[in-house]
Amino acid sequence: MFNNNKKHPEATISLDPNRIPEHIAIIMDGNGRWAKKRHLPRIAGHRQGMETVKTVTKAASKLGVKVLTLYAFSTENWKRPKDEVNFLMGLPVKFFNNFVPELIENNVKVSVMGIVDELPQPTQKAVYDAIAQTSDCTGMILNFALNYGSRLDIRMAVRQIANEVKENAISVSDINDDLISRHLMTGFLNQYADPDLLIRTSGEERISNFLLWQIAYSELVFTKTLWPDFDGETLKEMIRDYQKRDRRFGGLNQEE
Ligand code: IPE
Ligand code: IPE
Ligand code: MG
């Protein structure tokens, strides 16, 4: 059979439906380089990246993923030029304005983690509206990390726990891994708090302050694909790599 899929020469990828990662987290990187390659301003890459978010959300939901966490803006991204930051802050408004009906159609529930209070008013409103409009959805959780940093996440959890100790709500010996997990921004995801699979696009192989505690045993997959070029098939390639991994969690497998 001919394979006309130039972007994905391996054609359709078959996955084990019983081993789809429940929580996938993605560091969506490479928008700027995608634009530069086309002699376009960086914001053109971010605009195209937003389209990728729609495609990948639908693809992940169709595959039966329970939680898709997308790193959209880090606590360090404020260092970028004002115009670029402004454009990035406008993206959630554009995204939710036209995509919420499709999210509802796909039974996808929106959540956000990060310091939302520091975002411009219209961005906050777009985010809170989308959360409210999809609150009855029971399918995949689409969790945006927006003004998120993992050290901030850990710092806030430590402060909260310290306060609970100070107020005698808990004792020092109550502080265990589970209690820490529940105080982190992913705590609301309960059994899905830790990603099974972490993907970073664009060829960079670093974590950039994302989910440091939560990825203790995540499978890490890096791809050179720039985020605006990523699509449902690339997602499947990443999951296929994940399905080849031997997850041991420090133990041994049954046959050994
Ligand atoms: C990712 O793309 C988007 C954000 C970090 C907001 P970049 O803007 O980092 O793209 P590159 O890394 O410069 O190519
Ligand atoms: C990480 O990408 C943050 C997001 C994808 C939102 P960056 O492009 O900001 O990371 P660095 O600067 O290359 O580490
Ligand atoms: Mg980058």
Coordinates of N, CA and C in Angstrom, one line a residue, residues 13-143:
I13 N 0.1 4.7 13.1 CA 0.7 4.0 14.2 C -0.3 3.2 15.1
S14 N 0.0 2.0 15.3 CA -1.0 1.3 16.2 C -0.5 1.2 17.6
L15 N -1.4 1.5 18.5 CA -1.0 1.6 19.9 C -1.8 0.5 20.7
D16 N -1.2 0.2 21.9 CA -1.9 -0.7 22.8 C -2.9 0.1 23.6
P17 N -4.2 -0.1 23.3 CA -5.3 0.7 23.9 C -5.3 0.5 25.4
N18 N -4.7 -0.5 25.9 CA -4.7 -0.8 27.4 C -3.5 -0.1 28.1
R19 N -2.6 0.5 27.3 CA -1.5 1.2 27.9 C -1.3 2.6 27.4
I20 N -2.4 3.3 27.3 CA -2.4 4.7 27.0 C -2.0 5.4 28.3
P21 N -1.0 6.3 28.3 CA -0.7 7.1 29.5 C -1.9 7.8 30.0
E22 N -2.2 7.8 31.3 CA -3.3 8.4 31.9 C -3.2 9.9 31.9
H23 N -2.0 10.3 32.3 CA -1.7 11.8 32.4 C -0.5 12.1 31.5
I24 N -0.7 12.9 30.5 CA 0.4 13.3 29.7 C 0.7 14.8 29.9
A25 N 1.9 15.2 30.1 CA 2.3 16.6 30.3 C 3.2 17.0 29.2
I26 N 3.0 18.2 28.6 CA 3.8 18.6 27.5 C 4.4 20.0 27.7
I27 N 5.7 20.1 27.5 CA 6.4 21.3 27.4 C 6.4 21.8 26.0
M28 N 5.5 22.7 25.7 CA 5.2 23.1 24.3 C 6.3 24.1 23.9
D29 N 7.3 23.6 23.2 CA 8.4 24.5 22.9 C 8.7 24.6 21.4
G30 N 9.3 25.7 21.0 CA 9.8 25.8 19.6 C 8.9 26.7 18.7
N31 N 8.0 27.5 19.3 CA 7.1 28.4 18.5 C 8.0 29.5 17.8
G32 N 8.9 30.0 18.6 CA 9.7 31.1 18.0 C 10.6 30.6 16.9
R33 N 11.2 29.4 17.0 CA 12.0 28.9 16.0 C 11.2 28.5 14.7
W34 N 10.0 28.1 14.9 CA 9.1 27.7 13.8 C 8.9 29.0 13.0
A35 N 8.6 30.1 13.7 CA 8.3 31.4 13.0 C 9.6 31.9 12.3
K36 N 10.7 31.8 13.0 CA 12.0 32.3 12.4 C 12.3 31.6 11.1
K37 N 12.1 30.3 11.1 CA 12.4 29.5 9.9 C 11.6 30.0 8.7
R38 N 10.4 30.6 9.0 CA 9.6 31.2 7.9 C 9.7 32.7 7.8
H39 N 10.7 33.2 8.4 CA 10.9 34.7 8.4 C 9.7 35.4 8.9
L40 N 9.0 34.9 9.9 CA 7.8 35.5 10.4 C 8.2 36.0 11.9
P41 N 7.4 36.9 12.4 CA 7.6 37.3 13.8 C 7.3 36.2 14.7
R42 N 7.9 36.2 15.9 CA 7.7 35.1 16.9 C 6.2 34.8 17.2
I43 N 5.5 35.9 17.2 CA 4.0 35.7 17.6 C 3.3 34.8 16.6
A44 N 3.8 34.8 15.3 CA 3.1 33.9 14.3 C 3.3 32.5 14.8
G45 N 4.4 32.2 15.4 CA 4.6 30.8 15.9 C 3.7 30.5 17.1
H46 N 3.5 31.5 17.9 CA 2.5 31.3 19.0 C 1.1 31.1 18.5
R47 N 0.8 31.9 17.5 CA -0.6 31.7 16.9 C -0.8 30.3 16.4
Q48 N 0.2 29.8 15.6 CA 0.1 28.5 15.1 C 0.1 27.4 16.2
G49 N 0.9 27.7 17.2 CA 1.0 26.8 18.4 C -0.4 26.6 19.0
M50 N -1.1 27.7 19.0 CA -2.5 27.6 19.6 C -3.4 26.6 18.8
E51 N -3.2 26.6 17.5 CA -3.9 25.7 16.7 C -3.5 24.2 17.0
T52 N -2.2 24.1 17.3 CA -1.7 22.7 17.7 C -2.4 22.3 19.0
V53 N -2.6 23.2 19.9 CA -3.2 22.9 21.2 C -4.6 22.3 20.9
K54 N -5.3 22.9 20.0 CA -6.7 22.4 19.7 C -6.6 20.9 19.1
T55 N -5.7 20.8 18.1 CA -5.5 19.5 17.5 C -5.1 18.4 18.5
V56 N -4.1 18.7 19.3 CA -3.6 17.7 20.3 C -4.6 17.4 21.4
T57 N -5.4 18.4 21.8 CA -6.4 18.2 22.8 C -7.4 17.2 22.3
K58 N -7.9 17.4 21.0 CA -8.9 16.4 20.5 C -8.3 15.0 20.3
A59 N -7.0 15.0 19.8 CA -6.4 13.7 19.6 C -6.2 12.9 21.0
A60 N -5.8 13.7 22.0 CA -5.5 13.0 23.3 C -6.9 12.5 23.9
S61 N -7.9 13.3 23.8 CA -9.2 13.0 24.3 C -9.7 11.7 23.6
K62 N -9.5 11.7 22.3 CA -10.0 10.5 21.5 C -9.2 9.2 21.9
L63 N -8.0 9.4 22.3 CA -7.2 8.2 22.7 C -7.5 7.7 24.1
G64 N -8.3 8.5 24.8 CA -8.7 8.1 26.2 C -7.7 8.6 27.3
V65 N -6.9 9.6 27.0 CA -6.1 10.2 28.0 C -7.0 10.8 29.1
K66 N -6.6 10.7 30.3 CA -7.4 11.3 31.4 C -7.1 12.7 31.7
V67 N -5.8 13.0 31.7 CA -5.3 14.4 32.0 C -4.3 14.8 31.0
L68 N -4.4 16.0 30.4 CA -3.4 16.6 29.5 C -3.0 17.9 30.1
T69 N -1.8 17.9 30.6 CA -1.3 19.2 31.2 C -0.4 19.9 30.2
L70 N -0.7 21.1 29.9 CA 0.1 21.8 28.9 C 0.8 23.0 29.5
Y71 N 2.1 23.1 29.3 CA 2.9 24.2 29.9 C 2.8 25.4 28.9
A72 N 2.0 26.4 29.3 CA 1.7 27.4 28.3 C 2.5 28.7 28.6
F73 N 2.8 28.9 29.9 CA 3.5 30.2 30.3 C 4.2 29.9 31.6
S74 N 5.5 30.1 31.7 CA 6.2 29.8 32.9 C 6.4 31.1 33.7
T75 N 6.7 30.9 35.0 CA 7.0 32.1 35.8 C 8.2 32.9 35.3
E76 N 9.0 32.2 34.5 CA 10.2 32.9 33.9 C 9.9 33.6 32.6
N77 N 8.8 33.3 32.0 CA 8.5 33.8 30.7 C 8.2 35.3 30.7
W78 N 8.0 35.9 31.9 CA 7.8 37.3 32.0 C 9.0 38.1 31.6
K79 N 10.2 37.4 31.5 CA 11.4 38.1 31.1 C 11.4 38.4 29.6
R80 N 10.4 37.9 28.9 CA 10.4 38.2 27.4 C 10.0 39.6 27.1
P81 N 10.2 40.1 25.8 CA 9.8 41.4 25.5 C 8.3 41.6 25.7
K82 N 8.0 42.9 26.1 CA 6.6 43.2 26.5 C 5.6 42.8 25.5
D83 N 5.9 43.1 24.2 CA 5.0 42.8 23.1 C 4.6 41.3 23.0
E84 N 5.7 40.5 23.2 CA 5.5 39.0 23.1 C 4.7 38.6 24.3
V85 N 5.0 39.1 25.5 CA 4.2 38.7 26.7 C 2.7 39.1 26.5
N86 N 2.5 40.3 26.0 CA 1.1 40.7 25.8 C 0.4 39.8 24.8
F87 N 1.1 39.4 23.8 CA 0.4 38.5 22.8 C 0.1 37.2 23.5
L88 N 1.1 36.7 24.2 CA 0.8 35.4 24.9 C -0.3 35.5 25.9
M89 N -0.5 36.6 26.5 CA -1.6 36.8 27.5 C -2.9 36.9 26.8
G90 N -2.9 37.3 25.5 CA -4.1 37.4 24.8 C -4.6 36.0 24.2
L91 N -3.6 35.1 24.1 CA -4.0 33.8 23.5 C -5.1 33.0 24.2
P92 N -5.0 32.9 25.5 CA -6.1 32.2 26.2 C -7.5 32.8 25.9
V93 N -7.6 34.1 25.7 CA -8.8 34.8 25.4 C -9.3 34.3 24.0
K94 N -8.4 34.3 23.0 CA -8.7 33.9 21.6 C -9.1 32.4 21.7
F95 N -8.2 31.6 22.4 CA -8.4 30.2 22.4 C -9.8 29.8 22.9
F96 N -10.1 30.3 24.1 CA -11.4 29.8 24.8 C -12.6 30.4 24.0
N97 N -12.4 31.7 23.5 CA -13.5 32.3 22.8 C -14.1 31.4 21.7
N98 N -13.2 30.8 20.9 CA -13.7 30.0 19.9 C -13.7 28.5 20.1
F99 N -13.0 28.0 21.1 CA -12.8 26.6 21.3 C -13.7 25.9 22.3
V100 N -14.3 26.7 23.2 CA -15.1 26.1 24.3 C -16.2 25.2 23.8
P101 N -17.0 25.6 22.8 CA -18.0 24.7 22.3 C -17.5 23.3 21.9
E102 N -16.3 23.3 21.2 CA -15.8 22.0 20.9 C -15.3 21.2 22.1
L103 N -14.8 22.0 23.1 CA -14.3 21.3 24.3 C -15.6 20.6 24.9
I104 N -16.7 21.3 25.0 CA -17.9 20.7 25.6 C -18.3 19.5 24.7
E105 N -18.3 19.7 23.4 CA -18.7 18.6 22.5 C -17.9 17.3 22.8
N106 N -16.6 17.6 23.1 CA -15.7 16.4 23.4 C -15.6 16.1 24.9
N107 N -16.5 16.7 25.7 CA -16.6 16.4 27.1 C -15.3 16.7 27.9
V108 N -14.6 17.7 27.4 CA -13.3 18.0 28.0 C -13.5 19.2 29.0
K109 N -12.9 18.9 30.2 CA -13.0 19.9 31.3 C -11.7 20.7 31.5
V110 N -11.9 22.0 31.5 CA -10.7 22.9 31.6 C -10.3 23.1 33.1
S111 N -9.0 23.1 33.3 CA -8.5 23.5 34.6 C -7.2 24.3 34.4
V112 N -6.8 25.1 35.4 CA -5.6 25.9 35.2 C -4.8 25.8 36.5
M113 N -3.5 25.7 36.4 CA -2.6 25.8 37.6 C -1.6 26.8 37.3
G114 N -1.3 27.6 38.4 CA -0.4 28.8 38.3 C -1.0 29.9 39.0
I115 N -0.3 31.1 39.0 CA -0.8 32.2 39.7 C -1.6 33.0 38.8
V116 N -2.9 32.7 38.8 CA -3.9 33.3 37.8 C -4.1 34.8 38.2
D117 N -4.0 35.1 39.5 CA -4.2 36.5 39.9 C -3.3 37.5 39.3
E118 N -2.1 37.1 38.8 CA -1.1 38.0 38.3 C -1.3 38.2 36.8
L119 N -2.3 37.5 36.2 CA -2.5 37.6 34.7 C -3.4 38.9 34.5
P120 N -3.4 39.4 33.3 CA -4.2 40.6 33.0 C -5.7 40.2 33.2
Q121 N -6.5 41.2 33.5 CA -8.0 40.9 33.8 C -8.7 40.1 32.7
P122 N -8.5 40.5 31.4 CA -9.3 39.7 30.4 C -8.8 38.2 30.3
T123 N -7.5 38.0 30.6 CA -7.0 36.6 30.6 C -7.6 35.8 31.7
Q124 N -7.7 36.5 32.9 CA -8.3 35.8 34.1 C -9.7 35.4 33.8
K125 N -10.4 36.4 33.2 CA -11.9 36.2 32.9 C -12.0 35.0 31.9
A126 N -11.2 35.0 30.8 CA -11.3 33.9 29.8 C -11.1 32.6 30.5
V127 N -10.1 32.5 31.4 CA -9.8 31.3 32.0 C -10.9 30.8 33.0
Y128 N -11.4 31.7 33.8 CA -12.4 31.4 34.8 C -13.7 31.0 34.0
D129 N -14.0 31.8 33.0 CA -15.2 31.4 32.2 C -15.2 30.0 31.6
A130 N -14.0 29.7 31.0 CA -13.8 28.4 30.4 C -14.0 27.3 31.5
I131 N -13.4 27.5 32.7 CA -13.5 26.5 33.7 C -15.0 26.3 34.1
A132 N -15.7 27.5 34.2 CA -17.1 27.4 34.6 C -18.0 26.7 33.5
Q133 N -17.7 27.1 32.2 CA -18.5 26.5 31.1 C -18.3 25.0 30.9
T134 N -17.1 24.5 31.3 CA -16.8 23.1 31.1 C -16.9 22.3 32.4
S135 N -17.4 22.9 33.5 CA -17.4 22.3 34.8 C -18.2 21.0 34.9
D136 N -19.2 20.8 34.0 CA -20.0 19.6 34.0 C -19.4 18.5 33.1
C137 N -18.3 18.8 32.4 CA -17.7 17.8 31.5 C -17.0 16.7 32.4
T138 N -17.1 15.5 31.9 CA -16.6 14.4 32.7 C -15.5 13.6 32.0
G139 N -15.1 14.1 30.9 CA -14.0 13.4 30.1 C -12.7 13.9 30.5
M140 N -11.8 14.0 29.5 CA -10.4 14.4 29.8 C -10.3 15.8 30.4
I141 N -9.4 15.9 31.3 CA -9.1 17.2 31.9 C -8.0 17.9 31.1
L142 N -8.3 19.1 30.6 CA -7.3 19.9 29.9 C -6.7 20.9 30.9
N143 N -5.5 20.6 31.4 CA -5.0 21.4 32.5 C -3.9 22.3 32.0

